[in-house]
Each structure stands twice: as C-alpha cells, then as structure tokens.
XYZ file of C-alpha atoms in Angstrom:
529
model
C 0.000 0.000 0.000
C 2.976 2.290 -0.511
C 3.002 5.581 -2.441
C -0.591 6.557 -1.682
C -2.241 9.275 0.400
C -3.231 7.127 3.380
C -3.434 9.174 6.585
C -4.098 8.523 10.262
C -2.485 5.908 12.461
C -1.433 2.338 11.737
C -4.239 0.141 13.132
C -3.155 -2.234 15.876
C -5.334 -4.937 14.277
C -2.593 -5.521 11.708
C -0.894 -7.556 14.432
C -3.736 -10.076 14.129
C -2.655 -11.044 10.584
C -0.787 -14.162 11.662
C 0.341 -15.169 8.154
C 1.406 -11.727 6.950
C 4.780 -11.913 5.197
C 5.270 -8.483 3.600
C 4.024 -5.104 4.855
C 4.879 -1.925 2.950
C 3.136 1.289 4.061
C 5.931 3.613 2.942
C 5.483 7.019 1.294
C 2.088 7.836 2.799
C 0.831 10.388 5.348
C 0.691 8.061 8.338
C 1.171 9.538 11.811
C 1.152 8.433 15.418
C 3.180 5.629 17.015
C 4.113 2.259 15.552
C 1.665 -0.141 17.248
C 3.231 -2.604 19.677
C 0.836 -5.261 18.373
C 2.849 -5.352 15.141
C 5.290 -7.518 17.074
C 2.672 -10.304 17.014
C 3.048 -10.701 13.227
C 5.898 -13.156 13.709
C 5.777 -14.398 10.110
C 6.812 -10.998 8.733
C 9.805 -11.197 6.412
C 9.858 -7.604 5.180
C 8.597 -4.475 6.977
C 8.786 -1.008 5.457
C 7.172 2.027 7.119
C 9.503 4.722 5.764
C 8.614 8.229 4.509
C 5.713 8.969 6.855
C 5.393 11.140 9.972
C 5.317 8.354 12.535
C 6.406 9.417 16.022
C 7.062 7.953 19.449
C 9.555 5.220 20.300
C 10.446 2.161 18.274
C 8.439 -0.603 19.984
C 10.652 -3.193 21.647
C 8.108 -5.807 20.492
C 9.575 -5.594 16.981
C 12.346 -7.778 18.384
C 9.798 -10.626 18.410
C 9.729 -10.689 14.584
C 12.089 -13.649 14.427
C 11.355 -14.308 10.746
C 12.241 -10.781 9.631
C 15.029 -11.401 7.121
C 14.804 -9.124 4.103
C 14.319 -5.581 5.405
C 13.349 -3.416 8.381
C 12.961 0.168 7.155
C 11.645 2.819 9.547
C 13.562 5.691 7.938
C 12.383 9.259 7.301
C 9.893 9.517 10.148
C 9.909 11.407 13.467
C 10.737 8.516 15.768
C 12.306 9.452 19.120
C 13.961 7.724 22.064
C 16.628 5.048 21.941
C 17.062 2.009 19.730
C 15.577 -0.913 21.695
C 17.957 -3.678 22.801
C 15.434 -6.273 21.606
C 16.254 -5.566 17.941
C 19.410 -7.604 18.526
C 17.232 -10.729 18.431
C 16.618 -10.221 14.698
C 19.473 -12.538 13.780
C 18.093 -13.260 10.278
C 17.687 -9.621 9.227
C 19.849 -8.505 6.298
C 18.988 -4.801 5.892
C 18.297 -2.252 8.654
C 17.420 1.388 7.949
C 16.573 3.744 10.829
C 17.945 6.900 9.187
C 16.429 10.404 9.237
C 14.689 10.180 12.613
C 15.304 11.742 16.041
C 16.841 8.752 17.800
C 19.199 9.394 20.712
C 21.548 7.468 22.995
C 23.981 4.695 22.153
C 23.550 1.873 19.665
C 22.789 -1.190 21.834
C 25.645 -3.691 21.986
C 22.997 -6.409 21.567
C 22.819 -5.501 17.870
C 26.086 -7.406 17.499
C 23.839 -10.491 17.542
C 22.365 -9.553 14.152
C 24.713 -11.991 12.430
C 22.978 -11.892 9.024
C 23.096 -8.115 8.701
C 24.727 -6.932 5.455
C 23.522 -3.327 5.232
C 22.837 -0.682 7.882
C 21.857 2.999 7.714
C 21.527 5.065 10.922
C 22.349 8.434 9.384
C 20.825 11.738 10.509
C 19.945 10.900 14.087
C 21.587 11.984 17.367
C 23.338 8.747 18.311
C 26.553 8.576 20.336
C 29.079 6.007 21.518
C 30.803 3.004 19.913
C 29.484 0.855 17.104
C 28.378 -2.702 17.964
C 30.898 -5.485 17.373
C 29.244 -6.544 14.125
C 30.884 -6.479 10.680
C 27.907 -4.725 9.061
C 28.357 -1.802 11.469
C 32.154 -1.846 11.660
C 32.635 -1.936 7.874
C 29.783 0.403 6.921
C 30.548 3.568 4.967
C 30.646 7.033 6.514
C 27.344 7.826 4.778
C 25.635 5.197 6.946
C 26.326 7.270 10.089
C 26.537 10.842 8.819
C 24.638 13.313 11.009
C 25.480 11.449 14.231
C 28.301 13.523 15.692
C 28.947 11.282 18.677
C 29.528 7.877 17.054
C 32.948 6.240 16.956
C 34.659 2.996 15.953
C 34.679 0.899 12.811
C 36.892 1.421 9.788
C 35.467 4.787 8.717
C 34.697 6.641 11.977
C 37.060 8.168 14.519
C 38.513 5.724 17.061
C 36.753 5.397 20.387
C 38.599 6.623 23.482
C 39.161 3.900 26.086
C 37.648 4.424 29.567
C 39.895 6.010 32.223
C 40.105 2.846 34.321
C 41.351 0.959 31.280
C 44.106 3.553 30.748
C 45.194 3.258 34.390
C 45.255 -0.518 34.167
C 47.391 -0.401 31.030
C 49.955 1.840 32.695
C 50.265 -0.489 35.674
C 50.899 -3.411 33.336
C 53.520 -1.690 31.173
C 56.557 -2.880 33.121
C 55.361 -6.485 33.132
C 54.494 -6.259 29.434
C 58.084 -5.239 28.604
C 60.112 -7.542 30.833
C 58.232 -10.789 30.219
C 58.433 -10.794 26.373
C 62.209 -10.174 26.419
C 62.878 -13.503 28.094
C 60.312 -15.259 25.898
C 61.835 -13.882 22.697
C 65.290 -15.196 23.580
C 63.898 -18.692 24.176
C 61.788 -18.633 20.997
C 64.718 -17.423 18.921
C 66.720 -20.450 19.962
C 63.825 -22.829 19.176
C 63.021 -21.268 15.770
C 66.650 -21.428 14.656
C 66.851 -25.120 15.450
C 63.501 -25.879 13.814
C 64.424 -24.083 10.578
C 67.560 -26.148 10.190
C 65.598 -29.389 10.625
C 62.940 -28.281 8.067
C 65.570 -27.388 5.481
C 67.142 -30.832 5.713
C 63.724 -32.526 5.442
C 62.756 -30.512 2.318
C 66.072 -31.339 0.672
C 65.548 -35.088 1.224
C 62.003 -34.896 -0.224
C 63.155 -32.907 -3.251
C 65.816 -35.451 -4.132
C 63.435 -38.367 -3.689
C 61.442 -37.622 -6.845
C 61.767 -35.228 -9.760
C 58.267 -35.930 -11.035
C 56.008 -32.907 -10.439
C 52.846 -34.619 -9.240
C 50.177 -33.497 -6.800
C 47.708 -35.917 -5.252
C 44.783 -35.685 -2.900
C 42.988 -38.540 -1.200
C 39.355 -38.425 -0.080
C 37.639 -41.811 -0.523
C 38.566 -45.460 -0.033
C 39.074 -46.069 -3.730
C 42.020 -43.682 -3.621
C 44.148 -46.410 -2.137
C 45.191 -46.964 -5.770
C 47.033 -43.633 -5.675
C 50.623 -44.065 -4.513
C 52.877 -41.294 -3.303
C 54.086 -40.159 -6.748
C 50.807 -40.497 -8.649
C 52.135 -42.914 -11.314
C 49.619 -45.652 -10.607
C 46.629 -43.329 -10.808
C 47.908 -41.871 -14.054
C 48.412 -45.314 -15.598
C 44.998 -46.597 -14.446
C 43.144 -43.640 -15.922
C 45.103 -43.770 -19.188
C 44.331 -47.490 -19.554
C 40.652 -47.088 -18.652
C 40.191 -44.395 -21.317
C 42.496 -46.035 -23.904
C 44.860 -43.092 -23.719
C 42.016 -40.573 -23.451
C 40.134 -41.751 -26.506
C 37.282 -39.576 -27.750
C 34.969 -42.570 -27.252
C 34.985 -41.836 -23.514
C 34.349 -38.076 -23.766
C 31.069 -36.966 -22.147
C 31.667 -33.220 -22.348
C 34.055 -30.528 -23.541
C 34.941 -27.059 -22.326
C 37.343 -24.203 -22.827
C 40.161 -25.825 -20.865
C 39.740 -29.479 -21.810
C 37.465 -32.510 -22.002
C 35.553 -34.601 -19.458
C 35.791 -38.404 -19.612
C 33.710 -41.146 -18.054
C 36.154 -43.547 -16.392
C 35.619 -46.907 -14.708
C 38.498 -47.542 -12.288
C 39.897 -51.027 -11.553
C 37.790 -51.007 -8.373
C 34.607 -50.791 -10.483
C 33.850 -47.247 -9.355
C 32.862 -44.771 -12.083
C 34.294 -41.271 -11.912
C 34.486 -38.227 -14.155
C 37.966 -37.125 -15.204
C 38.540 -33.609 -16.500
C 41.708 -33.592 -18.624
C 43.223 -30.182 -19.252
C 44.664 -29.137 -22.608
C 48.459 -28.935 -22.682
C 49.002 -27.403 -26.120
C 50.445 -23.956 -26.709
C 50.355 -21.348 -23.985
C 48.877 -23.034 -20.963
C 48.800 -20.097 -18.539
C 45.003 -19.924 -18.417
C 44.706 -23.709 -18.431
C 47.030 -24.002 -15.451
C 45.078 -21.211 -13.733
C 41.814 -23.109 -14.234
C 43.354 -26.347 -12.985
C 44.663 -24.828 -9.775
C 41.539 -22.702 -9.355
C 39.259 -25.733 -9.182
C 41.534 -27.426 -6.644
C 41.627 -24.353 -4.412
C 37.866 -23.780 -4.653
C 36.754 -27.389 -4.121
C 39.297 -28.856 -1.701
C 37.409 -27.714 1.412
C 33.866 -27.485 -0.018
C 31.314 -29.910 1.424
C 27.774 -29.415 0.138
C 25.218 -31.798 -1.349
C 24.615 -29.460 -4.322
C 28.282 -28.970 -5.235
C 30.267 -31.533 -7.218
C 32.762 -33.556 -5.135
C 36.446 -33.417 -6.023
C 38.010 -36.821 -5.315
C 41.566 -36.110 -6.394
C 43.928 -34.455 -8.833
C 47.159 -35.216 -10.628
C 49.643 -32.901 -12.296
C 51.859 -34.861 -14.658
C 54.442 -33.638 -17.205
C 52.314 -35.095 -20.027
C 48.837 -34.137 -18.787
C 46.960 -32.765 -15.816
C 43.554 -33.943 -14.709
C 40.986 -33.670 -11.936
C 38.871 -36.560 -10.692
C 35.238 -35.913 -9.684
C 32.230 -37.923 -8.728
C 30.290 -38.965 -11.828
C 26.882 -37.249 -12.012
C 24.713 -39.548 -14.101
C 22.043 -37.397 -15.747
C 24.389 -34.813 -17.206
C 23.767 -31.100 -17.555
C 20.519 -29.165 -17.345
C 21.344 -27.678 -20.768
C 21.371 -31.105 -22.422
C 18.148 -32.190 -20.722
C 16.247 -29.017 -21.668
C 17.433 -29.331 -25.282
C 15.735 -32.735 -25.563
C 11.939 -32.702 -25.829
C 11.725 -36.213 -24.418
C 13.949 -35.564 -21.394
C 12.481 -32.111 -20.742
C 9.044 -33.719 -20.687
C 10.178 -35.718 -17.644
C 11.003 -32.548 -15.718
C 7.736 -31.723 -13.977
C 7.286 -28.453 -12.107
C 8.256 -29.906 -8.734
C 11.546 -31.187 -10.158
C 12.258 -27.838 -11.795
C 11.621 -25.881 -8.601
C 13.823 -28.357 -6.691
C 16.632 -27.863 -9.225
C 16.437 -24.085 -8.811
C 16.341 -24.425 -5.010
C 19.382 -26.710 -5.017
C 21.443 -24.228 -7.030
C 20.336 -21.396 -4.714
C 21.372 -23.425 -1.652
C 24.799 -24.109 -3.167
C 25.419 -20.444 -4.010
C 24.187 -19.337 -0.589
C 26.716 -21.711 0.985
C 29.510 -20.460 -1.273
C 28.734 -16.769 -0.709
C 27.842 -16.727 2.978
C 28.796 -19.936 4.786
C 32.194 -20.936 3.397
C 35.241 -19.797 5.357
C 36.257 -17.603 2.409
C 33.400 -16.506 0.099
C 33.533 -18.173 -3.324
C 32.188 -16.504 -6.486
C 31.521 -19.081 -9.213
C 31.422 -16.591 -12.122
C 30.068 -19.102 -14.654
C 26.629 -20.240 -13.468
C 24.833 -21.541 -16.559
C 22.695 -24.508 -17.540
C 25.714 -26.374 -18.932
C 27.452 -26.211 -15.543
C 24.503 -27.519 -13.513
C 24.444 -31.330 -13.400
C 21.654 -33.598 -12.167
C 21.840 -36.694 -9.982
C 19.480 -39.635 -10.692
C 16.860 -38.157 -8.326
C 17.093 -34.813 -10.190
C 18.968 -33.076 -7.363
C 21.062 -30.226 -8.800
C 24.850 -30.176 -8.603
C 26.963 -27.080 -9.372
C 30.126 -27.966 -11.323
C 33.042 -26.403 -13.251
C 34.888 -24.130 -10.838
C 37.661 -23.279 -13.310
C 36.731 -19.587 -13.250
C 35.753 -19.426 -9.568
C 37.205 -16.673 -7.430
C 37.836 -16.550 -3.686
C 36.857 -13.114 -2.383
C 39.851 -11.519 -0.721
C 38.721 -8.949 1.887
C 42.063 -7.137 1.532
C 41.846 -6.838 -2.260
C 39.800 -4.811 -4.738
C 38.857 -8.137 -6.405
C 39.274 -6.776 -9.914
C 39.738 -9.514 -12.490
C 39.497 -10.396 -16.154
C 36.073 -10.885 -17.726
C 34.952 -14.520 -17.683
C 31.686 -16.415 -17.917
C 29.156 -17.595 -20.483
C 27.519 -15.111 -22.830
C 23.880 -14.586 -21.924
C 24.440 -15.271 -18.223
C 26.962 -12.540 -17.357
C 25.746 -9.595 -15.298
C 25.392 -6.354 -17.328
C 27.744 -4.404 -15.044
C 30.633 -6.571 -16.285
C 30.459 -4.580 -19.525
C 31.993 -1.564 -17.760
C 33.690 -2.970 -14.662
C 35.893 -5.960 -14.001
C 35.211 -6.072 -10.265
C 33.875 -9.465 -9.219
C 31.034 -9.439 -6.663
C 28.491 -11.908 -5.320
C 25.768 -10.054 -7.230
C 27.303 -11.276 -10.520
C 26.439 -14.843 -9.484
C 22.957 -13.672 -8.412
C 22.277 -12.358 -11.917
C 23.477 -15.588 -13.548
C 21.295 -17.580 -11.153
C 18.251 -15.527 -12.133
C 18.826 -16.224 -15.833
C 19.325 -19.938 -15.096
C 16.141 -20.135 -12.983
C 14.071 -18.544 -15.758
C 15.648 -20.926 -18.270
C 14.660 -23.956 -16.169
C 11.039 -22.725 -15.960
C 10.826 -21.665 -19.602
C 12.709 -24.622 -21.049
C 14.919 -22.218 -22.996
C 17.159 -19.218 -22.400
C 15.045 -16.058 -21.793
C 17.200 -14.050 -24.209
C 16.077 -10.501 -24.950
C 12.883 -10.950 -22.936
C 14.930 -10.130 -19.806
C 14.983 -6.433 -20.703
C 11.181 -6.252 -20.974
C 10.473 -7.089 -17.327
C 11.582 -3.681 -16.030
C 8.684 -1.799 -17.669
C 5.860 -4.197 -16.756
C 3.261 -3.691 -14.047
C 2.792 -6.523 -11.572
C -0.334 -7.745 -13.368
C 1.438 -7.642 -16.726
C 4.348 -9.491 -15.128
C 2.055 -12.322 -14.015
C 0.625 -12.726 -17.514
C 3.996 -12.591 -19.240
C 5.651 -15.080 -16.893
C 2.705 -17.469 -17.230
C 2.911 -17.307 -21.029
C 6.669 -17.946 -20.921
C 6.460 -21.236 -19.003
C 7.636 -24.386 -20.799
C 4.733 -25.619 -22.958
C 6.184 -29.142 -23.248
C 4.652 -30.133 -19.907
C 1.188 -29.549 -18.474
C 0.596 -26.122 -16.941
C 0.896 -26.010 -13.127
C -2.343 -25.876 -11.161
C -3.518 -24.339 -7.869
C -0.787 -24.138 -5.212
C 1.802 -25.490 -7.616
C 0.994 -22.620 -9.989
C 1.478 -20.109 -7.155
C 4.797 -21.688 -6.272
C 6.078 -21.642 -9.873
C 4.968 -18.035 -10.358
C 6.665 -17.014 -7.105
C 9.928 -18.669 -8.164
C 9.717 -16.941 -11.557
C 9.242 -13.524 -9.914
C 12.127 -14.141 -7.554
C 14.258 -15.045 -10.581
C 13.315 -11.768 -12.260
C 14.434 -9.860 -9.148
C 17.826 -11.531 -9.468
C 18.225 -10.114 -12.997
C 17.691 -6.458 -12.091
C 20.174 -4.238 -13.942
C 21.262 -2.440 -10.774
C 23.249 -5.007 -8.739
C 22.364 -3.259 -5.458
C 18.675 -4.064 -5.975
C 19.271 -7.784 -6.473
C 18.684 -10.029 -3.447
C 21.491 -11.962 -1.800
C 21.680 -15.687 -2.436
C 21.083 -16.279 1.279
C 17.742 -14.455 1.025
C 16.827 -16.303 -2.187
C 17.671 -19.664 -0.621
C 15.584 -18.925 2.474
C 12.547 -17.822 0.487
C 12.692 -20.849 -1.783
C 12.985 -23.097 1.265
C 9.970 -21.396 2.847
C 7.810 -22.335 -0.138
C 8.486 -26.005 0.682
C 8.046 -25.757 4.435
C 5.079 -23.409 4.692
C 3.391 -23.555 1.314
C 3.217 -19.735 1.328
C 3.878 -17.710 -1.802
C 4.493 -13.991 -2.064
C 4.036 -11.588 -4.925
C 4.897 -8.054 -3.749
C 8.645 -8.395 -4.324
C 9.421 -5.849 -6.986
C 9.748 -2.412 -5.398
C 12.865 -2.737 -3.269
C 15.905 -4.917 -3.026
C 16.055 -7.701 -0.455
C-alpha cells in the first residue's frame, strides 16, 4: 500500500494477521506511534514504514519478529527515544534502515547479535558512543552514520577513546608487558633457529626423492590406488580411457574434455583432462583454481572433487560422476524435458540457490563461481542439482579490490561486467536468475529479460505465465502459485542495478519457505532484499 495518500495511524489490528509476510506502508501520510501489536506478526519477512510522519519510540516488540530477514525500514519519520535492545534478536535480518529520525543514545551492543546483517543505515539521528561489534556496522561507509556527531569505531569513523580505568590498568601493566616478552623472545629465537635447520634438511631429502612434479589428494577409499608419486593413478586412468580416446568423452569445455572412467575397483568417476598445447597459462590457472575452490567445499549441491594429478604429459581432476548430465542437455531434448515436472524444476532451482548461498555466505572464504549456466549444472538420478566447473571461480579476498578479467558464459553474465571488471556476489545472483528462468521456460530467456523492467505486476504475471515451458502440463492451484513465485524471484535476481538484487542467502531462504510453509508472495518488486 505504498506511495498513496493514506493518513491517520497504523491500526493495531494488523498484528492479528498471523500469516502476513510483507508489509509496505511507505510514502504515505501516516502519523502516530508504531503499534506494539505489530510484534505479534511473527511471520513478517519484510517491513517497510519509511517516509511517513510516525512518532514515538520504536516498539521493543519488533524484536519478536524472528522471521524478519529481508528488510526493516523505519527511515524518514519522526521517531524518538533510543534504539531498543530487543532488535538484537533479529538474527536473520539482512537490511536495517533507521535513518532520518530523532533517535538518541547509544547503539545497543545487543545488535552485534544480528549476524545476518549486510547493510545498515543510521544516518541523521543523534546517536553517540561506539558501534556494535558486528561487521555490518564496523565496515559500513561514513554515509551510513553521517549526522550522528557522537559515534565512533569501525573502519570509517574516529577511534573510540578507552575508559579512564582501562588507561590506568594499562599503565600499571607496562613494566610487566616489557620484561616478560624479552625472556620469551630469547627462548623462541633459539627454538626457531633449530627448527628451521631441521625443516631445510627434510625438504632437501624430499626434493631429491622424486623429480616428477605430481600433486595428489585422497578423499575416498578407492584412492588407495594412488601411490605417493601419482604414477599408478595416471596409468589406471590412461588405460581405462584407452589413452584418453574420444569414445569416452562426455563433455568438452574451454580448458579441456571430461571423460567417463571406470576404475579397476569398479567405481565410475568423471575425469577432466586439461589441454596442454600452446600457452597453458590460463589452463594451469583453471586447474589450480578448481583445486583451491573445491578442496574444502562440502555441500550436497556442489560436485565432489576426489583427487587431482599434475603430470608432465597431462593434468587432470577426478570428480564424482553425475549420471544425468547437464541441465542444458536435458532441456534441449523434448523427451527428457518432458520428464522434468514443475516440482523437479523448482527443486533444481532451489538446489542451485542453496549451493550459491553456501559459497557466498557460509564458506570460510566466500567463493564466487562466475560461470553459473545450464551447462554447468548437473543432475543426480533423483534430479537433485549439482553445481560444477569451478575453473573460473574466485575466492573473495577482503584485503583486495577483487578486480579480475572478464569470464563467464555469454547470456548469463551480469550487465555491469560490460563496464567494470570487479567481481562481486551479485554477478552470481544475476546468472542464477537467468538460469532459474531458463529452467522454468525450457529455454534461455534471451532478450525478454529487458522487458520485465517496464511491466506492471499484473502484466508481469501474464507474461511469466505465457513464458512457461509448454512441453509439460501447466501447473495448477498451489503449484501454480509456487512456480509463479519462483519466476518472480528469478526476475528480481536479474535487475540491472546489482544493489537491488537479493542476496543468495535471502533467495535460498525464500525458496525453502515455499516447501516448508506452502506460502507464496508476490509483492517483491519495489525494493531490493
């Protein structure tokens, strides 16, 4: 109900809407306090009350909105008092905007518990004191806090002064802090010198033991066939493929070919052999990139790397064999595409979203795939999706600008890559959106992507319905709502402005909620997640 001329107060009866997921009353003429009863709408995912003349304190009951994950926007009102401690319980919230109000006091330290927070804006209030120990606050830009003259801490604000008792304590400990390390350093220096000499001798013995440059990794029982120098594995794979005969090729790519290999143990694996001809700088980069990206990854929707071998004559990676092949191949076949009902298609999209959410938000170092496309999504026998081909993947370095060369598949690359080479998570989000639409349509959306931006919501419904794959029966009832919801979420992921695209964590959660609750939401197109 945003952007109208609604006046008066927000009725407390809204708190009785137990299944309410999205509430947007922004840009109206609403006044009075925010009703405490709103805290009873515990299924809320997105709450926006900005650009009104609401007054009074922020109700502490908003901390009861445990499902609030996308957005809490109370900006541009006349709210007074302090920020309630209870907001710290919103540990799924990603975006918080309390700017342009009359809030006072310190930012509660409890807000450090908002572990999912990625964006915060508290500008133009009268807040003082240190920022909470939360990365979203500590790494936020100056613009997020401008207008608050008393805030300190983080990477962009002035440092906070320590309390006087802390200063006194530090002075009393100075003498101890100087004397104790001196003795420790002398002992450590002796130990390090001895250890270095032992390590040098050990490395020299290992270097002389073998001149073959081979790297191996063991993960499963069948890797008992790999010996310390990799010769046995190399010979087994060469024999099983008859010296990498084309008869065993199941796929090709920019860096090499993929072979189906049956090992002497009877286990079937996929072997990706890298090209060795000419300049192999990019090939070697792709080889090492996949090893780095996949060595520590453990997720049911990401292909498993069993081992790797770098040999003077050829280099290859060994993966689990994913039987059904790529989504691209299945959609290109009328017969196979006819076996992909709507439930399977939604499950495929959900699996890819879960994998990207893990890579972006849950891995120790965020991983950007950079080449999400239907040819790189494989399917297990039960149609569970599996993300593969990490040759162009990039680990996000927090101490780097993360600028890189342009890579990816045409038709899936985010539009901002045309003028910037900076890799971000939102590039993967765009590619995911294109892929999701392709799975629902049965073909790549192509130029139709640009038409979504000018459609009304009703026109969007009609267009998306008409675009669904005609090779299978149209979805009905709740299934139709689910498919349409997934399609709209996919469109959001393809917004031209990367800042308005949702995060993969938000996408994954919303797709999961359609399975658990059977609830589907349609008002998703005015703001970013």
